[in-house]
CSV table of C-alpha atoms and ligand atoms in Angstrom, one decimal:
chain,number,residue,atom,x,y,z
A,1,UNK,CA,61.2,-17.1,-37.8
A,2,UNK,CA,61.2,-19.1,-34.8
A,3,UNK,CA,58.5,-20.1,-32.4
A,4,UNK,CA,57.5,-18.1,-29.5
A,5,UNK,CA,59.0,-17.9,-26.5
A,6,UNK,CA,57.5,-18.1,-23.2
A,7,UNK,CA,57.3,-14.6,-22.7
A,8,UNK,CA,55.4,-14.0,-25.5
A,9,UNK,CA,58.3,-12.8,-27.7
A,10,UNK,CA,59.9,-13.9,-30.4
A,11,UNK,CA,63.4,-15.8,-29.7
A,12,UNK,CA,64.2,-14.9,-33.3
A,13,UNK,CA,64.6,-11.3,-32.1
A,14,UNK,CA,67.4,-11.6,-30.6
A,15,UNK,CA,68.7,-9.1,-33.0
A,16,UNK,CA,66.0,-6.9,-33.0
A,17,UNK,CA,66.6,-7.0,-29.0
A,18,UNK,CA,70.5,-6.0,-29.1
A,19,UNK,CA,69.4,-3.2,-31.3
A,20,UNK,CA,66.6,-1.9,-28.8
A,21,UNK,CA,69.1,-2.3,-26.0
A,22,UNK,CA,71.3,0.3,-28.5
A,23,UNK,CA,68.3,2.6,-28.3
A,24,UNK,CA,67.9,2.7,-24.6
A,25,UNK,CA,71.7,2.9,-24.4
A,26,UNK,CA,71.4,5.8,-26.4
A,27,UNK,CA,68.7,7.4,-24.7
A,28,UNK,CA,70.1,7.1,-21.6
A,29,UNK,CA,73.3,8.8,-23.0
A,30,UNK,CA,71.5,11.5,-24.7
A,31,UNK,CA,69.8,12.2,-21.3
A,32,UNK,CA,72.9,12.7,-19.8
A,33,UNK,CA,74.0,14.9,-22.7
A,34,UNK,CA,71.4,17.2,-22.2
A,35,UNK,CA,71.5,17.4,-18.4
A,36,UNK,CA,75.2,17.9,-18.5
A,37,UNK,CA,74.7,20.7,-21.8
A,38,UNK,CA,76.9,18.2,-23.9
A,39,UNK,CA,75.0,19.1,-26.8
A,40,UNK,CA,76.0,22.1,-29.2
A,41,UNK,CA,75.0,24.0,-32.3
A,42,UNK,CA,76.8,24.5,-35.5
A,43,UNK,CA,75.5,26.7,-38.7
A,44,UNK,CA,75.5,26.3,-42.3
A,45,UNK,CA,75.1,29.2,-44.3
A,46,UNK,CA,71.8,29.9,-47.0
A,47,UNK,CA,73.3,31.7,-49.7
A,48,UNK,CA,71.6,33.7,-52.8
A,49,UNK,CA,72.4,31.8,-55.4
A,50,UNK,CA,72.5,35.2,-57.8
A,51,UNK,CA,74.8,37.6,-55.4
A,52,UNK,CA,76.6,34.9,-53.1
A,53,UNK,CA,75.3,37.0,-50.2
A,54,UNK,CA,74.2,35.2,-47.0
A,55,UNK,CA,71.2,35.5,-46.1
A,56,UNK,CA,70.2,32.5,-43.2
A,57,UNK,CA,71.4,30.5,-41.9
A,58,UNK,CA,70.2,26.9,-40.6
A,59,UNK,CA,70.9,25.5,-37.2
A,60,UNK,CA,72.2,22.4,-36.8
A,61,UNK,CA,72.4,20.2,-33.5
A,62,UNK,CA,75.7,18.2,-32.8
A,63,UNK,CA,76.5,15.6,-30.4
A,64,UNK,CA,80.0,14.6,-29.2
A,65,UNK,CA,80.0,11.9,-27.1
A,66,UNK,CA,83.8,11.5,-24.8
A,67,UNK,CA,82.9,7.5,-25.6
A,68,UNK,CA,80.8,7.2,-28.9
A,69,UNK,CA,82.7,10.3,-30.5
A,70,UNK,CA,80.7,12.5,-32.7
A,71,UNK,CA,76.7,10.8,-32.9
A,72,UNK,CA,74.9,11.9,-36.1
A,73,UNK,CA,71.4,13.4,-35.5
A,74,UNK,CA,70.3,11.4,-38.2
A,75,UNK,CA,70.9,8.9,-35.2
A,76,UNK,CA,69.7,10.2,-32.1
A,77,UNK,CA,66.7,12.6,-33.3
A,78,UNK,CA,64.5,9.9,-33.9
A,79,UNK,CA,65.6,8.4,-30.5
A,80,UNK,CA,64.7,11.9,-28.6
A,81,UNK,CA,61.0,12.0,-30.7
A,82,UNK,CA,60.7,8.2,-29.7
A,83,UNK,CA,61.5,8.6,-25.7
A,84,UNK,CA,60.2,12.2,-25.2
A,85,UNK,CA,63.3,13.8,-25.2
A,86,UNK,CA,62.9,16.0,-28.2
A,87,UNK,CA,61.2,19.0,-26.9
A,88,UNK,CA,64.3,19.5,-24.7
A,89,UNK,CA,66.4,19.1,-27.6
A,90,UNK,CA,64.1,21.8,-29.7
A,91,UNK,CA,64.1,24.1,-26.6
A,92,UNK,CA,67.7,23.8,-26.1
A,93,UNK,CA,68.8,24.3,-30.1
A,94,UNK,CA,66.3,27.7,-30.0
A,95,UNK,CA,67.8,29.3,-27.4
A,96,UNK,CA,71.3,28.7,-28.2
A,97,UNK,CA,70.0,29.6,-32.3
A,98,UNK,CA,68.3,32.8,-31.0
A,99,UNK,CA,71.7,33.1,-28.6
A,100,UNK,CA,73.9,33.1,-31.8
A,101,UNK,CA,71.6,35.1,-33.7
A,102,UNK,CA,71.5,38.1,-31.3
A,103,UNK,CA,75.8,38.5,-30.9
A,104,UNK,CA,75.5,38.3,-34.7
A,105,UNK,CA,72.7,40.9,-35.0
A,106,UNK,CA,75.0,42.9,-32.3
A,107,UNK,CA,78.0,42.4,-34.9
A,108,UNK,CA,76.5,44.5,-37.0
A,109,UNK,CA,74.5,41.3,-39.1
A,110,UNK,CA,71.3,42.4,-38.4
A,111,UNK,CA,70.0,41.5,-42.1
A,112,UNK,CA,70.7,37.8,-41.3
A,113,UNK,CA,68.4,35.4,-40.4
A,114,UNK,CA,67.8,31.7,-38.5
A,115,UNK,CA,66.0,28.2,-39.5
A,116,UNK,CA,65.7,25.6,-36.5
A,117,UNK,CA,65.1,22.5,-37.5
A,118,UNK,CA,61.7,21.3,-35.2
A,119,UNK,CA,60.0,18.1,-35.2
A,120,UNK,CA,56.3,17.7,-35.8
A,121,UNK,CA,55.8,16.3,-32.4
A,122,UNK,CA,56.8,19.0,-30.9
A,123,UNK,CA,53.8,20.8,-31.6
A,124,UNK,CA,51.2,18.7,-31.5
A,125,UNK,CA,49.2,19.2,-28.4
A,126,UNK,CA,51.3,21.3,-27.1
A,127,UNK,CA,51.7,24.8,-26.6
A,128,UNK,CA,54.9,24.7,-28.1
A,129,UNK,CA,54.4,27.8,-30.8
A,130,UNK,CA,54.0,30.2,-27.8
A,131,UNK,CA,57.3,29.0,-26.5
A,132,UNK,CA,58.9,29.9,-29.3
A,133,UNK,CA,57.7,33.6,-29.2
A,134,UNK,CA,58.5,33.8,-26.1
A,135,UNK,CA,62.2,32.6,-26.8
A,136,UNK,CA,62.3,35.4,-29.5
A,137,UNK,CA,61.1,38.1,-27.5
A,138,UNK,CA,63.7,37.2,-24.7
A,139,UNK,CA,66.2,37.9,-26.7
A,140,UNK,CA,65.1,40.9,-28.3
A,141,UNK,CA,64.9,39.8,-32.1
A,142,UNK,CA,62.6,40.3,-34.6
A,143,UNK,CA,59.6,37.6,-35.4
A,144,UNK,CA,60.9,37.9,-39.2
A,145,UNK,CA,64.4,36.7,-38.5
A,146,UNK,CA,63.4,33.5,-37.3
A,147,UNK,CA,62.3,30.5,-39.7
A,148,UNK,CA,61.0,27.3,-38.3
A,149,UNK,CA,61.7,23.9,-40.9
A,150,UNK,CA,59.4,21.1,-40.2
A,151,UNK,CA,59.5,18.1,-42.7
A,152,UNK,CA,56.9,17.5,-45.2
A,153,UNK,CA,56.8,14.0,-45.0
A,154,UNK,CA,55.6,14.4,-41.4
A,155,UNK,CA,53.8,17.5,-42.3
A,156,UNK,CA,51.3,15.6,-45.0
A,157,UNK,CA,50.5,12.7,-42.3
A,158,UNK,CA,49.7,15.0,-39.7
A,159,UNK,CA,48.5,18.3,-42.3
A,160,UNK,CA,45.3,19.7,-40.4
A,161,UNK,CA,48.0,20.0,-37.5
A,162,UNK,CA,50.3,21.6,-39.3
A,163,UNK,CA,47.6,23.9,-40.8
A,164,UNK,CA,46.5,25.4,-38.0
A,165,UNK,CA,50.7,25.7,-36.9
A,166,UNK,CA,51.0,27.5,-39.8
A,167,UNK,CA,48.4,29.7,-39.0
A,168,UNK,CA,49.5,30.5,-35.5
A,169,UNK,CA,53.1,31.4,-37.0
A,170,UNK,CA,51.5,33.6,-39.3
A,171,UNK,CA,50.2,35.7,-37.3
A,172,UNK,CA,53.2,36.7,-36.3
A,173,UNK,CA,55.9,37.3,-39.0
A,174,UNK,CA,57.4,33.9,-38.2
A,175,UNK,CA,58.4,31.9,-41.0
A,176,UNK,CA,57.8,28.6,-41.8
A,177,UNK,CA,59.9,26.2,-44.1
A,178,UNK,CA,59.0,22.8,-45.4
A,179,UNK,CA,61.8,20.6,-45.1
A,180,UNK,CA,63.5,17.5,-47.5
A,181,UNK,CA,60.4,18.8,-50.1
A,182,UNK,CA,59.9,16.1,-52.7
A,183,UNK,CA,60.6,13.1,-50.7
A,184,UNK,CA,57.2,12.8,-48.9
A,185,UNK,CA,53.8,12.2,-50.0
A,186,UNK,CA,52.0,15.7,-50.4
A,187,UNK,CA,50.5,16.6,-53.4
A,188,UNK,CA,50.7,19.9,-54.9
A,189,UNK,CA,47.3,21.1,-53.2
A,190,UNK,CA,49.0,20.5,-50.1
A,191,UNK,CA,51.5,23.2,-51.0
A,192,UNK,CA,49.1,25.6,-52.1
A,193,UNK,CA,46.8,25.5,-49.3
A,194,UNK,CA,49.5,25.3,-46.4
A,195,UNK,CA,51.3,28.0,-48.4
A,196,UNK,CA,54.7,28.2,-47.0
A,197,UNK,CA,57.0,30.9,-46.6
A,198,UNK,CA,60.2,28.6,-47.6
A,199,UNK,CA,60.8,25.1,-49.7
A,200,UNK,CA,63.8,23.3,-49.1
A,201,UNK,CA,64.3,21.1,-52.5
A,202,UNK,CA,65.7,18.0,-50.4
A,203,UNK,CA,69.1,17.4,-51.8
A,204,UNK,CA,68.4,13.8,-53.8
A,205,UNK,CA,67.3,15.7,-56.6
A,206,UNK,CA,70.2,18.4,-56.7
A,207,UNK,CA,72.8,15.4,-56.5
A,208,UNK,CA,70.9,14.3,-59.4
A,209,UNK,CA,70.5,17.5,-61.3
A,210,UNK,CA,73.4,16.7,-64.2
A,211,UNK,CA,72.7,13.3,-64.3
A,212,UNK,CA,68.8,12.8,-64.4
A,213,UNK,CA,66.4,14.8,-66.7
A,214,UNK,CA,63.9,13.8,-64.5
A,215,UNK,CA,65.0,15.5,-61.4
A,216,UNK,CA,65.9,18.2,-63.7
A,217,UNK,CA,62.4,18.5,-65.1
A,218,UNK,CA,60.6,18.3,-61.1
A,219,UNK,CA,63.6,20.6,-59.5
A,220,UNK,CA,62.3,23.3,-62.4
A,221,UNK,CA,58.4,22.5,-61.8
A,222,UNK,CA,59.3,23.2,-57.9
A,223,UNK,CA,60.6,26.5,-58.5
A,224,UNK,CA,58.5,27.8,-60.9
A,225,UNK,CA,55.6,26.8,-59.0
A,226,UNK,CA,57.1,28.1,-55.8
A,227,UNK,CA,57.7,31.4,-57.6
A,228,UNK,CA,54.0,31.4,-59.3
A,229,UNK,CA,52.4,31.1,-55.3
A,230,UNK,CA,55.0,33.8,-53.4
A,231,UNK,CA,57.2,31.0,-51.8
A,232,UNK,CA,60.8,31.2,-51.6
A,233,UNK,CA,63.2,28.2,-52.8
A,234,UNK,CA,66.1,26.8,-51.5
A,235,UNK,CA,68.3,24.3,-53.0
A,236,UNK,CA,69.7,21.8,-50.6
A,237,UNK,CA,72.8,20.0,-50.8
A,238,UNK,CA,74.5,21.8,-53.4
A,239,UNK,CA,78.4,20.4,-53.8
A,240,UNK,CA,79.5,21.2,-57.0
A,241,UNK,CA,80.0,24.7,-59.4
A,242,UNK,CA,78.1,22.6,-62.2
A,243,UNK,CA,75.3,21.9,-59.6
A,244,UNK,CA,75.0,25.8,-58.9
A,245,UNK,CA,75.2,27.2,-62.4
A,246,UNK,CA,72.6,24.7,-63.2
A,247,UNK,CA,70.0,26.3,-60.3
A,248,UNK,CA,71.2,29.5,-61.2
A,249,UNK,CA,69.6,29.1,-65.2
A,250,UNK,CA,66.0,27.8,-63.4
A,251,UNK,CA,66.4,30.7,-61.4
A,252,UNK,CA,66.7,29.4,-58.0
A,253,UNK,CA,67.3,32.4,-55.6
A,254,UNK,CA,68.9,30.4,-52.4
A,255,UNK,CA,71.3,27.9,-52.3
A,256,UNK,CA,73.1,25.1,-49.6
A,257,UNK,CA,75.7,23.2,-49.5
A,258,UNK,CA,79.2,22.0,-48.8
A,259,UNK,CA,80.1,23.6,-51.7
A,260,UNK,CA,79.6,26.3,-50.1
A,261,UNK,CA,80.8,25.9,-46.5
A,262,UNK,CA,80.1,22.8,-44.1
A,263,UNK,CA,77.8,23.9,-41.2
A,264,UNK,CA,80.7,24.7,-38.4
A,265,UNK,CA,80.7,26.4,-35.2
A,266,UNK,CA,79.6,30.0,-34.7
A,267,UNK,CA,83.0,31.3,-33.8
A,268,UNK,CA,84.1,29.9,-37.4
A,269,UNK,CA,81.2,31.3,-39.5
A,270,UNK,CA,82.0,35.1,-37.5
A,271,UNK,CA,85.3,34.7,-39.1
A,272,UNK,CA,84.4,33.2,-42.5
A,273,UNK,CA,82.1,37.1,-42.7
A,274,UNK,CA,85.2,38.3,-42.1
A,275,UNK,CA,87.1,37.4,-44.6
A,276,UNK,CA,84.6,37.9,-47.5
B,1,C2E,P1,68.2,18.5,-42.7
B,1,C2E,O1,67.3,19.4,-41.9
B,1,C2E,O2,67.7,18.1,-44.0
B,1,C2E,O3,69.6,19.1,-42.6
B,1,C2E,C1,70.6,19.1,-43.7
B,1,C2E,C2,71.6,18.0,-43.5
B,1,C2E,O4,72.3,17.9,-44.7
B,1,C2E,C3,72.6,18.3,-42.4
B,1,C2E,O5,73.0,17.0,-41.8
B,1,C2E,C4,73.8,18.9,-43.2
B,1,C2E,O6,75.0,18.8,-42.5
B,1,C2E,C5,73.7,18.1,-44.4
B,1,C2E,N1,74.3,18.8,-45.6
B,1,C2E,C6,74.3,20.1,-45.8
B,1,C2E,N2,74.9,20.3,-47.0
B,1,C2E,C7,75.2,19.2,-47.6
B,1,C2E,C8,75.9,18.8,-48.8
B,1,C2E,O7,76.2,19.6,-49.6
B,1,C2E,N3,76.0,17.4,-49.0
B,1,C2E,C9,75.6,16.5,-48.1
B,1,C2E,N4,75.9,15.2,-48.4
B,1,C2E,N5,75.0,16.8,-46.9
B,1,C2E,C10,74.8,18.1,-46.7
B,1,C2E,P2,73.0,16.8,-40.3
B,1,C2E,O8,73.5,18.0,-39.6
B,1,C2E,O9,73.6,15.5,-40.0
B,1,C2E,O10,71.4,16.7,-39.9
B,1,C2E,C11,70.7,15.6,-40.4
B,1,C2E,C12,69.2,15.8,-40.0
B,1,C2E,O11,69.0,15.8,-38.6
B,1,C2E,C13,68.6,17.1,-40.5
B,1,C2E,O12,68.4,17.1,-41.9
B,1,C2E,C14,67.4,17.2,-39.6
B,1,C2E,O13,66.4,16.5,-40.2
B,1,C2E,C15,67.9,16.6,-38.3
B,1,C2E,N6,68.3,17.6,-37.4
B,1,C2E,C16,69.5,18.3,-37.3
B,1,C2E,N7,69.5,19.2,-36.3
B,1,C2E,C17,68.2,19.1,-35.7
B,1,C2E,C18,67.5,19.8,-34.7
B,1,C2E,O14,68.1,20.7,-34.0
B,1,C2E,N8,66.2,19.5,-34.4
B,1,C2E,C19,65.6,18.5,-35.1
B,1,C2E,N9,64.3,18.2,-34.8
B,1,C2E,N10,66.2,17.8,-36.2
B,1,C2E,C20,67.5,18.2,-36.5
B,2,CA,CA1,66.5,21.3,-42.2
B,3,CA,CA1,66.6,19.1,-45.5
B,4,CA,CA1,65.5,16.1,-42.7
C-alpha cells in the first residue's frame, strides 16, 4: 500500500479506480439499455424429474450490448442493486414474464407456471409486493401461476424483512422460492419458520452429487426435510443423465438444467412444446 494522496485517497488504487470507472461505464450503459428496451427475457424450463413434464419455468434477464456483446447478469445485477437501477430491471422482467406467460396460457398451456428472479432490495421499503399483483391482474393470470425467487443468502441477513414479504405473498396464492439454497448462512429454523413454497438446491452441490458423499448426504437431508414441512424441491443445475437418476432415487420431484434445455427465447421454448 502506498501513502495517501492529497485527496484523501489512496494512490495505490489506481486499480480499484479503473475498475469503479468499469462500473459507472456499465451503469451508464445499462441505463441506456433500459431506456432504449435493449434488455430481453429468455426461459429455462423446471421439469418433474419423475414424468419429464414441464411444469415452470424461470425467467431469466439478458443483455446484448451492439459494443460489449452479450453482458452476463451475473455482471450487471449487482451494478443495477448498487446504482438504483434494479427495480426497473424487476419491473421490466415481470411484465415481459407475465407477457410470455399469458400467449402461453392462450396456447393452450394454462397448467404452466413462472419464477422471476427479484432482488431483496426490491422490497424493502417499498411497496414493491403490490406492484406485482397489480402486474398479474393486468394481465389476467392467476396469483398461483406466478413464483417469486429471492436468494437466501440475502434473505437470512435481512429475514424479519423477508418474513413479513412472505406473509404479504401469502395471502395471496403467490409463491415464493428461495434461491441458490445451501450457499448462504440460514439455519434450518430459518426454513421452518419462513416456510417457503419452493427450494432451489443451488447447483454446487448437484455438480458434486457423483463425486462428494457429502453433498450427497446434505442434497438428501434438503429434500427430505423439504418434503417432511410441505415445501417443494428443485434441483438446480442438473447436466448430466447420471446427475438426474441420482435425484430421481432421493426422490426429488423438479429438476433444471442444461441437460435439459438451456434457457432460450420464448419463440424457441413454443416450439421445443411442440415437438414433445
Ligand atoms: P440463478 O437465479 O441461480 O439462475 C440460474 C443460473 O444458472 C442462470 O444463469 C442459468 O442460465 C444458469 N444455469 C441453468 N442451468 C444450468 C446448468 O445446467 N449448468 C450451469 N453451469 N448453469 C446453469 P444466468 O442467466 O447467467 O443468471 C445468473 C444469475 O443472475 C441468476 O442466478 C440470478 O441470480 C441473476 N438474475 C438473472 N436474471 C435476473 C432477473 O431478472 N432479476 C434478478 N434480480 N436477478 C437475475
Ligand atoms: Ca433463480
Ligand atoms: Ca439459483
Ligand atoms: Ca443467484
Amino acid at each position: 500500500m502506498k501513502g495517501q494522496g492529497r485527496n484523501g485517497f489512496c494512490e495505490y488504487d489506481g486499480e480499484l479506480q479503473s475498475e469503479y470507472i468499469q462500473k459507472l461505464k456499465l451503469r451508464d450503459r445499462l441505463k441506456k439499455a433500459i431506456a432504449e428496451e435493449a434488455l430481453t427475457v429468455h426461459y429455462q424450463p423446471i421439469v418433474n424429474a419423475q414424468t419429464g413434464e414441464i411444469n415452470k419455468l424461470e425467467a431469466l434477464v439478458r443483455w446484448h450490448d451492439d459494443v460489449e456483446g452479450d453482458i452476463s447478469p451475473v455482471a450487471f445485477i449487482p451494478i443495477a442493486e448498487k446504482y438504483g437501477l434494479i427495480k426497473q430491471v424487476g419491473a421490466f422482467v415481470l411484465h415481459q414474464a407475465c407477457r410470455d406467460l399469458k400467449k402461453l396460457h392462450d396456447a393452450g398451456h394454462t397448467r404452466l407456471s413462472i419464477s422471476v428472479n427479484r432482488s431483496v432490495k426490491e422490497f424493502i421499503n417499498s411497496s414493491d409486493e403490490l406492484q406485482v399483483w397489480e402486474v398479474i391482474e393486468q394481465y389476467g393470470l392467476p396469483d398461483k401461476s406466478i413464483i417469486v425467487e429471492i436468494t437466501e443468502s440475502t434473505a437470512s441477513q435481512e429475514s424479519s424483512d423477508i418474513q413479513s414479504l412472505l406473509g404479504y405473498f401469502k395471502q395471496r396464492d403467490i409463491q415464493v422460492a428461495l434461491d441458490d439454497f445451501g450457499t448462504g448462512y440460514s439455519s434450518l429454523s430459518a426454513v421452518v419458520e419462513l416456510r417457503p413454497d419452493i427450494i432451489k438446491i443451488d447447483r454446487g452441490f448437484i455438480k458434486e452429487l457423483g463425486s462428494s458423499q457429502d453433498s450427497l448426504t446434505l442434497v438428501s437431508l434438503i429434500i427430505d426435510l423439504s418434503h417432511k414441512l410441505g415445501i417443494k424441491v428443485v434441483a438446480e443445475g442438473v447436466e448430466t443423465k447420471a446427475q438426474l437418476d441420482i435425484l430421481r432415487e432421493l426422490k426429488c420431484k423438479y429438476v433444471q438444467g442444461f441437460y435439459f434445455s438451456k434457457p432460450v427465447p420464448l419463440d424457441t421454448f413454443m416450439a421445443q412444446l411442440k415437438t414433445r
